[in-house]
């Protein structure tokens, strides 16, 4: 464990305390470098984008070793703190989560997203997930990085678990258990209702992270509701891959290049990589 990695972990932790941390998610070393150049204060990965860059679908289609290798390249490309999307931990048992935490810390990561849903889209019980969080925290301490930021993702809203009127209460109950187990922040993708978000912010102790995108409230509106972290999941990667598909279709089908207009020039992109 280096002093630099510990300092980055402390910085990532501090970035959740005031204002709102905005994280345009990266999927490879190049996207991470450009996102950092755009002014991001930290780099968050997207498991979907990382998987797509390897020609695989999301939902743990990559092995732990493959994901760790991709994250290590991202860490190497930037000086910023990197928080990695480790999906459900690459295994159901607490010891699987611990092994993943040890591996990503070894790759230089200072934060993780950990989901409370299984690959079959069912949720762990709060108590099952608490055991996984405790295993993650213990692994971080044993690896010499007790400052690791664990952003606990609950998929109650994303997967529409339970009756709509009971979902906020479910998240609040889960958050209390997750906080006690050692989570540092609460990620609630699938929720964009500012009133419900404000209820979650006020009803439990963890900083709240939401997943935004086209049609969502603005970052300023989220911040006014008390949100401390805004990320966009696969959205930036989707936009990049959409451009690649549209440009290729235009070139092959029409022989023209309009979709490529407005791109960064070669020197601007090439100059973003200095190692």
PDB file of C-alpha atoms in Angstrom:
ATOM      1  CA  UNK A   1       0.000   0.000   0.000  1.00  0.00           C
ATOM      2  CA  UNK A   2       1.468   3.368  -1.020  1.00  0.00           C
ATOM      3  CA  UNK A   3       0.987   6.716   0.648  1.00  0.00           C
ATOM      4  CA  UNK A   4      -0.355   7.976  -2.681  1.00  0.00           C
ATOM      5  CA  UNK A   5      -3.139   5.381  -2.741  1.00  0.00           C
ATOM      6  CA  UNK A   6      -4.100   6.155   0.839  1.00  0.00           C
ATOM      7  CA  UNK A   7      -4.145   9.882   0.050  1.00  0.00           C
ATOM      8  CA  UNK A   8      -6.423   9.271  -2.928  1.00  0.00           C
ATOM      9  CA  UNK A   9      -8.775   7.223  -0.758  1.00  0.00           C
ATOM     10  CA  UNK A  10      -8.954  10.034   1.784  1.00  0.00           C
ATOM     11  CA  UNK A  11      -9.583  12.539  -1.015  1.00  0.00           C
ATOM     12  CA  UNK A  12     -12.408  10.428  -2.466  1.00  0.00           C
ATOM     13  CA  UNK A  13     -13.941  10.213   0.992  1.00  0.00           C
ATOM     14  CA  UNK A  14     -13.698  13.999   1.409  1.00  0.00           C
ATOM     15  CA  UNK A  15     -15.336  14.605  -1.967  1.00  0.00           C
ATOM     16  CA  UNK A  16     -18.586  13.112  -0.598  1.00  0.00           C
ATOM     17  CA  UNK A  17     -18.861  15.582   2.283  1.00  0.00           C
ATOM     18  CA  UNK A  18     -19.676  18.915   0.632  1.00  0.00           C
ATOM     19  CA  UNK A  19     -21.398  19.812  -2.612  1.00  0.00           C
ATOM     20  CA  UNK A  20     -21.889  17.100  -5.201  1.00  0.00           C
ATOM     21  CA  UNK A  21     -19.312  14.780  -6.750  1.00  0.00           C
ATOM     22  CA  UNK A  22     -19.977  14.409 -10.492  1.00  0.00           C
ATOM     23  CA  UNK A  23     -18.661  11.224 -12.087  1.00  0.00           C
ATOM     24  CA  UNK A  24     -18.907  10.690 -15.879  1.00  0.00           C
ATOM     25  CA  UNK A  25     -18.163   6.956 -15.877  1.00  0.00           C
ATOM     26  CA  UNK A  26     -15.152   5.613 -17.779  1.00  0.00           C
ATOM     27  CA  UNK A  27     -14.824   2.215 -19.440  1.00  0.00           C
ATOM     28  CA  UNK A  28     -11.152   2.062 -20.474  1.00  0.00           C
ATOM     29  CA  UNK A  29      -7.874   3.879 -19.941  1.00  0.00           C
ATOM     30  CA  UNK A  30      -8.461   6.270 -22.830  1.00  0.00           C
ATOM     31  CA  UNK A  31     -11.923   7.345 -21.721  1.00  0.00           C
ATOM     32  CA  UNK A  32     -10.618   7.770 -18.164  1.00  0.00           C
ATOM     33  CA  UNK A  33      -7.819  10.069 -19.325  1.00  0.00           C
ATOM     34  CA  UNK A  34     -10.206  12.232 -21.352  1.00  0.00           C
ATOM     35  CA  UNK A  35     -12.769  12.375 -18.531  1.00  0.00           C
ATOM     36  CA  UNK A  36     -10.031  13.500 -16.187  1.00  0.00           C
ATOM     37  CA  UNK A  37      -8.895  16.098 -18.701  1.00  0.00           C
ATOM     38  CA  UNK A  38     -12.469  17.396 -18.826  1.00  0.00           C
ATOM     39  CA  UNK A  39     -12.271  18.308 -15.142  1.00  0.00           C
ATOM     40  CA  UNK A  40     -13.601  15.295 -13.238  1.00  0.00           C
ATOM     41  CA  UNK A  41     -12.337  15.126  -9.653  1.00  0.00           C
ATOM     42  CA  UNK A  42     -12.340  11.320  -9.609  1.00  0.00           C
ATOM     43  CA  UNK A  43     -12.861   8.464 -12.044  1.00  0.00           C
ATOM     44  CA  UNK A  44     -15.650   5.924 -11.658  1.00  0.00           C
ATOM     45  CA  UNK A  45     -15.792   2.883 -13.894  1.00  0.00           C
ATOM     46  CA  UNK A  46     -18.923   1.354 -15.400  1.00  0.00           C
ATOM     47  CA  UNK A  47     -19.028  -2.427 -15.429  1.00  0.00           C
ATOM     48  CA  UNK A  48     -21.219  -2.366 -18.511  1.00  0.00           C
ATOM     49  CA  UNK A  49     -18.796  -0.202 -20.459  1.00  0.00           C
ATOM     50  CA  UNK A  50     -15.774  -2.209 -19.339  1.00  0.00           C
ATOM     51  CA  UNK A  51     -17.520  -5.407 -20.410  1.00  0.00           C
ATOM     52  CA  UNK A  52     -18.539  -3.941 -23.772  1.00  0.00           C
ATOM     53  CA  UNK A  53     -14.969  -2.842 -24.436  1.00  0.00           C
ATOM     54  CA  UNK A  54     -14.015  -6.526 -24.156  1.00  0.00           C
ATOM     55  CA  UNK A  55     -16.865  -7.604 -26.426  1.00  0.00           C
ATOM     56  CA  UNK A  56     -18.945  -9.020 -23.583  1.00  0.00           C
ATOM     57  CA  UNK A  57     -22.359  -8.131 -22.123  1.00  0.00           C
ATOM     58  CA  UNK A  58     -22.835  -6.603 -18.681  1.00  0.00           C
ATOM     59  CA  UNK A  59     -23.836  -8.603 -15.565  1.00  0.00           C
ATOM     60  CA  UNK A  60     -20.550 -10.282 -14.608  1.00  0.00           C
ATOM     61  CA  UNK A  61     -19.764 -11.697 -18.049  1.00  0.00           C
ATOM     62  CA  UNK A  62     -16.145 -10.785 -17.322  1.00  0.00           C
ATOM     63  CA  UNK A  63     -14.211 -12.739 -14.753  1.00  0.00           C
ATOM     64  CA  UNK A  64     -12.803 -11.073 -11.668  1.00  0.00           C
ATOM     65  CA  UNK A  65      -9.297 -11.205 -13.155  1.00  0.00           C
ATOM     66  CA  UNK A  66     -10.436  -9.650 -16.447  1.00  0.00           C
ATOM     67  CA  UNK A  67     -12.228  -6.795 -14.695  1.00  0.00           C
ATOM     68  CA  UNK A  68      -9.296  -6.154 -12.353  1.00  0.00           C
ATOM     69  CA  UNK A  69      -6.889  -6.018 -15.307  1.00  0.00           C
ATOM     70  CA  UNK A  70      -9.086  -3.442 -17.046  1.00  0.00           C
ATOM     71  CA  UNK A  71      -9.358  -1.352 -13.885  1.00  0.00           C
ATOM     72  CA  UNK A  72      -5.587  -1.500 -13.384  1.00  0.00           C
ATOM     73  CA  UNK A  73      -5.089   0.069 -16.820  1.00  0.00           C
ATOM     74  CA  UNK A  74      -7.490   2.865 -15.875  1.00  0.00           C
ATOM     75  CA  UNK A  75      -5.634   3.521 -12.612  1.00  0.00           C
ATOM     76  CA  UNK A  76      -2.358   3.675 -14.516  1.00  0.00           C
ATOM     77  CA  UNK A  77      -3.768   6.222 -16.986  1.00  0.00           C
ATOM     78  CA  UNK A  78      -4.815   8.881 -14.452  1.00  0.00           C
ATOM     79  CA  UNK A  79      -3.593  10.586 -11.289  1.00  0.00           C
ATOM     80  CA  UNK A  80      -7.125  10.877  -9.900  1.00  0.00           C
ATOM     81  CA  UNK A  81      -8.799   8.598  -7.354  1.00  0.00           C
ATOM     82  CA  UNK A  82     -10.443   5.635  -9.101  1.00  0.00           C
ATOM     83  CA  UNK A  83     -13.563   3.911  -7.808  1.00  0.00           C
ATOM     84  CA  UNK A  84     -14.375   0.617  -9.510  1.00  0.00           C
ATOM     85  CA  UNK A  85     -17.738  -0.920 -10.299  1.00  0.00           C
ATOM     86  CA  UNK A  86     -17.265  -4.478  -9.015  1.00  0.00           C
ATOM     87  CA  UNK A  87     -20.885  -5.459  -9.732  1.00  0.00           C
ATOM     88  CA  UNK A  88     -22.038  -8.006  -7.115  1.00  0.00           C
ATOM     89  CA  UNK A  89     -18.470  -8.868  -6.125  1.00  0.00           C
ATOM     90  CA  UNK A  90     -17.878 -11.746  -8.592  1.00  0.00           C
ATOM     91  CA  UNK A  91     -19.419 -14.352  -6.355  1.00  0.00           C
ATOM     92  CA  UNK A  92     -22.297 -14.693  -3.925  1.00  0.00           C
ATOM     93  CA  UNK A  93     -20.404 -15.451  -0.737  1.00  0.00           C
ATOM     94  CA  UNK A  94     -18.716 -12.893   1.524  1.00  0.00           C
ATOM     95  CA  UNK A  95     -15.348 -14.512   0.816  1.00  0.00           C
ATOM     96  CA  UNK A  96     -15.879 -13.888  -2.913  1.00  0.00           C
ATOM     97  CA  UNK A  97     -16.416 -10.205  -2.212  1.00  0.00           C
ATOM     98  CA  UNK A  98     -13.329 -10.147   0.008  1.00  0.00           C
ATOM     99  CA  UNK A  99     -11.206 -11.668  -2.763  1.00  0.00           C
ATOM    100  CA  UNK A 100     -12.434  -9.036  -5.205  1.00  0.00           C
ATOM    101  CA  UNK A 101     -11.719  -6.198  -2.786  1.00  0.00           C
ATOM    102  CA  UNK A 102      -8.195  -7.467  -2.214  1.00  0.00           C
ATOM    103  CA  UNK A 103      -7.625  -7.690  -5.968  1.00  0.00           C
ATOM    104  CA  UNK A 104      -8.900  -4.227  -6.871  1.00  0.00           C
ATOM    105  CA  UNK A 105      -6.967  -2.592  -4.045  1.00  0.00           C
ATOM    106  CA  UNK A 106      -3.903  -4.328  -5.451  1.00  0.00           C
ATOM    107  CA  UNK A 107      -4.745  -2.685  -8.783  1.00  0.00           C
ATOM    108  CA  UNK A 108      -4.703   0.772  -7.159  1.00  0.00           C
ATOM    109  CA  UNK A 109      -8.416   1.371  -6.647  1.00  0.00           C
ATOM    110  CA  UNK A 110      -9.581   3.499  -3.689  1.00  0.00           C
ATOM    111  CA  UNK A 111     -13.352   2.981  -3.914  1.00  0.00           C
ATOM    112  CA  UNK A 112     -15.872   0.410  -5.120  1.00  0.00           C
ATOM    113  CA  UNK A 113     -19.517   0.055  -6.074  1.00  0.00           C
ATOM    114  CA  UNK A 114     -21.010  -3.114  -4.620  1.00  0.00           C
ATOM    115  CA  UNK A 115     -24.514  -4.235  -5.643  1.00  0.00           C
ATOM    116  CA  UNK A 116     -27.101  -5.910  -3.426  1.00  0.00           C
ATOM    117  CA  UNK A 117     -28.572  -7.849  -6.364  1.00  0.00           C
ATOM    118  CA  UNK A 118     -27.616 -11.247  -7.737  1.00  0.00           C
ATOM    119  CA  UNK A 119     -26.949 -12.056 -11.421  1.00  0.00           C
ATOM    120  CA  UNK A 120     -30.529 -13.405 -11.611  1.00  0.00           C
ATOM    121  CA  UNK A 121     -31.818  -9.933 -10.574  1.00  0.00           C
ATOM    122  CA  UNK A 122     -33.010 -11.096  -7.172  1.00  0.00           C
ATOM    123  CA  UNK A 123     -31.835  -9.089  -4.171  1.00  0.00           C
ATOM    124  CA  UNK A 124     -29.790 -10.377  -1.282  1.00  0.00           C
ATOM    125  CA  UNK A 125     -31.561  -9.920   2.011  1.00  0.00           C
ATOM    126  CA  UNK A 126     -30.291  -6.929   3.960  1.00  0.00           C
ATOM    127  CA  UNK A 127     -28.577  -9.294   6.401  1.00  0.00           C
ATOM    128  CA  UNK A 128     -26.903 -11.275   3.598  1.00  0.00           C
ATOM    129  CA  UNK A 129     -25.646  -8.077   2.027  1.00  0.00           C
ATOM    130  CA  UNK A 130     -24.436  -6.804   5.407  1.00  0.00           C
ATOM    131  CA  UNK A 131     -22.232  -9.888   5.723  1.00  0.00           C
ATOM    132  CA  UNK A 132     -20.793  -9.125   2.279  1.00  0.00           C
ATOM    133  CA  UNK A 133     -20.138  -5.507   3.257  1.00  0.00           C
ATOM    134  CA  UNK A 134     -18.394  -6.572   6.450  1.00  0.00           C
ATOM    135  CA  UNK A 135     -16.219  -8.948   4.428  1.00  0.00           C
ATOM    136  CA  UNK A 136     -15.340  -6.103   2.059  1.00  0.00           C
ATOM    137  CA  UNK A 137     -14.440  -3.783   4.918  1.00  0.00           C
ATOM    138  CA  UNK A 138     -12.319  -6.430   6.620  1.00  0.00           C
ATOM    139  CA  UNK A 139     -10.499  -7.207   3.363  1.00  0.00           C
ATOM    140  CA  UNK A 140      -9.760  -3.505   2.861  1.00  0.00           C
ATOM    141  CA  UNK A 141      -8.340  -3.229   6.357  1.00  0.00           C
ATOM    142  CA  UNK A 142      -6.215  -6.316   5.868  1.00  0.00           C
ATOM    143  CA  UNK A 143      -4.936  -4.889   2.575  1.00  0.00           C
ATOM    144  CA  UNK A 144      -3.849  -1.721   4.365  1.00  0.00           C
ATOM    145  CA  UNK A 145      -6.567   0.535   2.972  1.00  0.00           C
ATOM    146  CA  UNK A 146      -9.210   0.978   5.677  1.00  0.00           C
ATOM    147  CA  UNK A 147     -10.124   4.272   3.969  1.00  0.00           C
ATOM    148  CA  UNK A 148     -11.577   2.387   0.958  1.00  0.00           C
ATOM    149  CA  UNK A 149     -14.896   4.001   0.002  1.00  0.00           C
ATOM    150  CA  UNK A 150     -17.685   1.421  -0.302  1.00  0.00           C
ATOM    151  CA  UNK A 151     -20.553   2.831  -2.362  1.00  0.00           C
ATOM    152  CA  UNK A 152     -23.347   0.362  -1.716  1.00  0.00           C
ATOM    153  CA  UNK A 153     -25.727   0.054  -4.653  1.00  0.00           C
ATOM    154  CA  UNK A 154     -29.250  -1.054  -3.848  1.00  0.00           C
ATOM    155  CA  UNK A 155     -31.347  -2.157  -6.804  1.00  0.00           C
ATOM    156  CA  UNK A 156     -34.794  -1.849  -5.225  1.00  0.00           C
ATOM    157  CA  UNK A 157     -35.841   0.936  -7.607  1.00  0.00           C
ATOM    158  CA  UNK A 158     -33.769  -0.170 -10.602  1.00  0.00           C
ATOM    159  CA  UNK A 159     -35.421  -3.601 -10.714  1.00  0.00           C
ATOM    160  CA  UNK A 160     -38.805  -2.492  -9.344  1.00  0.00           C
ATOM    161  CA  UNK A 161     -38.642  -4.733  -6.289  1.00  0.00           C
ATOM    162  CA  UNK A 162     -41.877  -4.805  -4.282  1.00  0.00           C
ATOM    163  CA  UNK A 163     -44.882  -2.490  -4.453  1.00  0.00           C
ATOM    164  CA  UNK A 164     -43.984   1.032  -5.619  1.00  0.00           C
ATOM    165  CA  UNK A 165     -45.334   2.629  -2.457  1.00  0.00           C
ATOM    166  CA  UNK A 166     -43.060   0.480  -0.286  1.00  0.00           C
ATOM    167  CA  UNK A 167     -39.751   0.898  -2.099  1.00  0.00           C
ATOM    168  CA  UNK A 168     -38.525   3.998  -0.263  1.00  0.00           C
ATOM    169  CA  UNK A 169     -39.156   2.323   3.086  1.00  0.00           C
ATOM    170  CA  UNK A 170     -37.313  -0.777   1.891  1.00  0.00           C
ATOM    171  CA  UNK A 171     -34.298   1.313   0.856  1.00  0.00           C
ATOM    172  CA  UNK A 172     -34.323   3.175   4.181  1.00  0.00           C
ATOM    173  CA  UNK A 173     -34.383  -0.099   6.103  1.00  0.00           C
ATOM    174  CA  UNK A 174     -31.586  -1.521   3.981  1.00  0.00           C
ATOM    175  CA  UNK A 175     -29.510   1.648   4.304  1.00  0.00           C
ATOM    176  CA  UNK A 176     -29.583   1.454   8.091  1.00  0.00           C
ATOM    177  CA  UNK A 177     -28.280  -2.120   7.973  1.00  0.00           C
ATOM    178  CA  UNK A 178     -25.690  -1.322   5.302  1.00  0.00           C
ATOM    179  CA  UNK A 179     -24.378   1.712   7.191  1.00  0.00           C
ATOM    180  CA  UNK A 180     -23.947  -0.336  10.359  1.00  0.00           C
ATOM    181  CA  UNK A 181     -22.070  -3.007   8.368  1.00  0.00           C
ATOM    182  CA  UNK A 182     -19.557  -0.492   7.026  1.00  0.00           C
ATOM    183  CA  UNK A 183     -20.922   1.063   3.820  1.00  0.00           C
ATOM    184  CA  UNK A 184     -19.827   4.653   3.180  1.00  0.00           C
ATOM    185  CA  UNK A 185     -22.454   5.837   0.707  1.00  0.00           C
ATOM    186  CA  UNK A 186     -25.754   4.682  -0.766  1.00  0.00           C
ATOM    187  CA  UNK A 187     -26.298   4.349  -4.523  1.00  0.00           C
ATOM    188  CA  UNK A 188     -29.938   4.177  -5.648  1.00  0.00           C
ATOM    189  CA  UNK A 189     -30.067   3.786  -9.456  1.00  0.00           C
ATOM    190  CA  UNK A 190     -33.495   3.854 -11.069  1.00  0.00           C
ATOM    191  CA  UNK A 191     -34.739   6.659  -8.815  1.00  0.00           C
ATOM    192  CA  UNK A 192     -35.145  10.178 -10.258  1.00  0.00           C
ATOM    193  CA  UNK A 193     -38.053  11.518  -8.195  1.00  0.00           C
ATOM    194  CA  UNK A 194     -36.565  14.457  -6.283  1.00  0.00           C
ATOM    195  CA  UNK A 195     -39.105  14.253  -3.452  1.00  0.00           C
ATOM    196  CA  UNK A 196     -38.372  10.589  -2.810  1.00  0.00           C
ATOM    197  CA  UNK A 197     -34.646  11.253  -3.105  1.00  0.00           C
ATOM    198  CA  UNK A 198     -34.928  13.999  -0.485  1.00  0.00           C
ATOM    199  CA  UNK A 199     -36.782  11.558   1.770  1.00  0.00           C
ATOM    200  CA  UNK A 200     -33.940   9.055   1.448  1.00  0.00           C
ATOM    201  CA  UNK A 201     -31.317  11.738   2.074  1.00  0.00           C
ATOM    202  CA  UNK A 202     -33.042  12.835   5.266  1.00  0.00           C
ATOM    203  CA  UNK A 203     -34.038   9.384   6.507  1.00  0.00           C
ATOM    204  CA  UNK A 204     -30.668   7.613   6.716  1.00  0.00           C
ATOM    205  CA  UNK A 205     -27.042   8.550   7.454  1.00  0.00           C
ATOM    206  CA  UNK A 206     -25.208   7.743   4.216  1.00  0.00           C
ATOM    207  CA  UNK A 207     -24.409  10.203   1.381  1.00  0.00           C
ATOM    208  CA  UNK A 208     -26.726   9.422  -1.534  1.00  0.00           C
ATOM    209  CA  UNK A 209     -25.554   8.673  -5.088  1.00  0.00           C
ATOM    210  CA  UNK A 210     -28.005   8.727  -8.017  1.00  0.00           C
ATOM    211  CA  UNK A 211     -27.640   7.631 -11.625  1.00  0.00           C
ATOM    212  CA  UNK A 212     -28.563  10.354 -14.100  1.00  0.00           C
ATOM    213  CA  UNK A 213     -28.900  10.640 -17.858  1.00  0.00           C
ATOM    214  CA  UNK A 214     -31.033  12.268 -20.544  1.00  0.00           C
ATOM    215  CA  UNK A 215     -34.367  13.378 -19.081  1.00  0.00           C
ATOM    216  CA  UNK A 216     -33.140  13.287 -15.486  1.00  0.00           C
ATOM    217  CA  UNK A 217     -33.076  16.325 -13.172  1.00  0.00           C
ATOM    218  CA  UNK A 218     -29.981  18.487 -13.472  1.00  0.00           C
ATOM    219  CA  UNK A 219     -26.986  18.088 -11.211  1.00  0.00           C
ATOM    220  CA  UNK A 220     -28.012  21.327  -9.487  1.00  0.00           C
ATOM    221  CA  UNK A 221     -31.497  19.948  -8.825  1.00  0.00           C
ATOM    222  CA  UNK A 222     -30.060  16.744  -7.394  1.00  0.00           C
ATOM    223  CA  UNK A 223     -27.722  18.756  -5.203  1.00  0.00           C
ATOM    224  CA  UNK A 224     -30.625  20.842  -3.902  1.00  0.00           C
ATOM    225  CA  UNK A 225     -32.354  17.583  -2.889  1.00  0.00           C
ATOM    226  CA  UNK A 226     -29.277  16.642  -0.865  1.00  0.00           C
ATOM    227  CA  UNK A 227     -27.559  14.252  -3.273  1.00  0.00           C
ATOM    228  CA  UNK A 228     -23.786  14.055  -2.780  1.00  0.00           C
ATOM    229  CA  UNK A 229     -22.787  12.032  -5.853  1.00  0.00           C
ATOM    230  CA  UNK A 230     -24.109  11.884  -9.417  1.00  0.00           C
ATOM    231  CA  UNK A 231     -22.914   9.296 -11.917  1.00  0.00           C
ATOM    232  CA  UNK A 232     -24.231   8.237 -15.316  1.00  0.00           C
ATOM    233  CA  UNK A 233     -23.577   4.503 -15.506  1.00  0.00           C
ATOM    234  CA  UNK A 234     -23.140   3.323 -19.083  1.00  0.00           C
ATOM    235  CA  UNK A 235     -24.517   6.521 -20.648  1.00  0.00           C
ATOM    236  CA  UNK A 236     -21.233   8.021 -21.873  1.00  0.00           C
ATOM    237  CA  UNK A 237     -20.085   4.648 -23.201  1.00  0.00           C
ATOM    238  CA  UNK A 238     -23.451   4.206 -24.928  1.00  0.00           C
ATOM    239  CA  UNK A 239     -23.050   7.597 -26.603  1.00  0.00           C
ATOM    240  CA  UNK A 240     -19.538   6.714 -27.788  1.00  0.00           C
ATOM    241  CA  UNK A 241     -20.594   3.354 -29.193  1.00  0.00           C
ATOM    242  CA  UNK A 242     -23.656   4.942 -30.789  1.00  0.00           C
ATOM    243  CA  UNK A 243     -21.427   7.411 -32.627  1.00  0.00           C
ATOM    244  CA  UNK A 244     -19.187   4.563 -33.811  1.00  0.00           C
ATOM    245  CA  UNK A 245     -22.200   2.674 -35.172  1.00  0.00           C
ATOM    246  CA  UNK A 246     -23.740   5.734 -36.845  1.00  0.00           C
ATOM    247  CA  UNK A 247     -20.466   6.862 -38.393  1.00  0.00           C
ATOM    248  CA  UNK A 248     -19.776   3.368 -39.724  1.00  0.00           C
ATOM    249  CA  UNK A 249     -23.295   3.034 -41.135  1.00  0.00           C
ATOM    250  CA  UNK A 250     -22.999   6.408 -42.870  1.00  0.00           C
ATOM    251  CA  UNK A 251     -19.579   5.616 -44.297  1.00  0.00           C
ATOM    252  CA  UNK A 252     -20.545   2.161 -45.549  1.00  0.00           C
ATOM    253  CA  UNK A 253     -24.027   3.105 -46.698  1.00  0.00           C
ATOM    254  CA  UNK A 254     -23.591   6.618 -48.109  1.00  0.00           C
ATOM    255  CA  UNK A 255     -19.850   7.099 -48.432  1.00  0.00           C
ATOM    256  CA  UNK A 256     -20.024  10.353 -46.440  1.00  0.00           C
ATOM    257  CA  UNK A 257     -18.517  11.497 -43.138  1.00  0.00           C
ATOM    258  CA  UNK A 258     -20.967  13.890 -41.490  1.00  0.00           C
ATOM    259  CA  UNK A 259     -21.212  11.861 -38.255  1.00  0.00           C
ATOM    260  CA  UNK A 260     -17.486  12.408 -37.693  1.00  0.00           C
ATOM    261  CA  UNK A 261     -17.765  16.205 -37.737  1.00  0.00           C
ATOM    262  CA  UNK A 262     -16.904  17.977 -34.526  1.00  0.00           C
ATOM    263  CA  UNK A 263     -14.619  15.268 -33.188  1.00  0.00           C
ATOM    264  CA  UNK A 264     -11.480  16.139 -31.264  1.00  0.00           C
ATOM    265  CA  UNK A 265      -8.553  16.278 -33.666  1.00  0.00           C
ATOM    266  CA  UNK A 266      -5.819  13.662 -33.639  1.00  0.00           C
ATOM    267  CA  UNK A 267      -3.373  15.826 -31.713  1.00  0.00           C
ATOM    268  CA  UNK A 268      -5.880  16.642 -28.984  1.00  0.00           C
ATOM    269  CA  UNK A 269      -6.684  12.978 -28.391  1.00  0.00           C
ATOM    270  CA  UNK A 270      -3.129  11.735 -28.771  1.00  0.00           C
ATOM    271  CA  UNK A 271      -1.844  14.412 -26.425  1.00  0.00           C
ATOM    272  CA  UNK A 272      -4.162  13.215 -23.661  1.00  0.00           C
ATOM    273  CA  UNK A 273      -1.967  10.200 -23.060  1.00  0.00           C
ATOM    274  CA  UNK A 274       1.404  11.025 -21.580  1.00  0.00           C
ATOM    275  CA  UNK A 275       2.585   7.680 -20.191  1.00  0.00           C
TER     276      UNK A 275
END
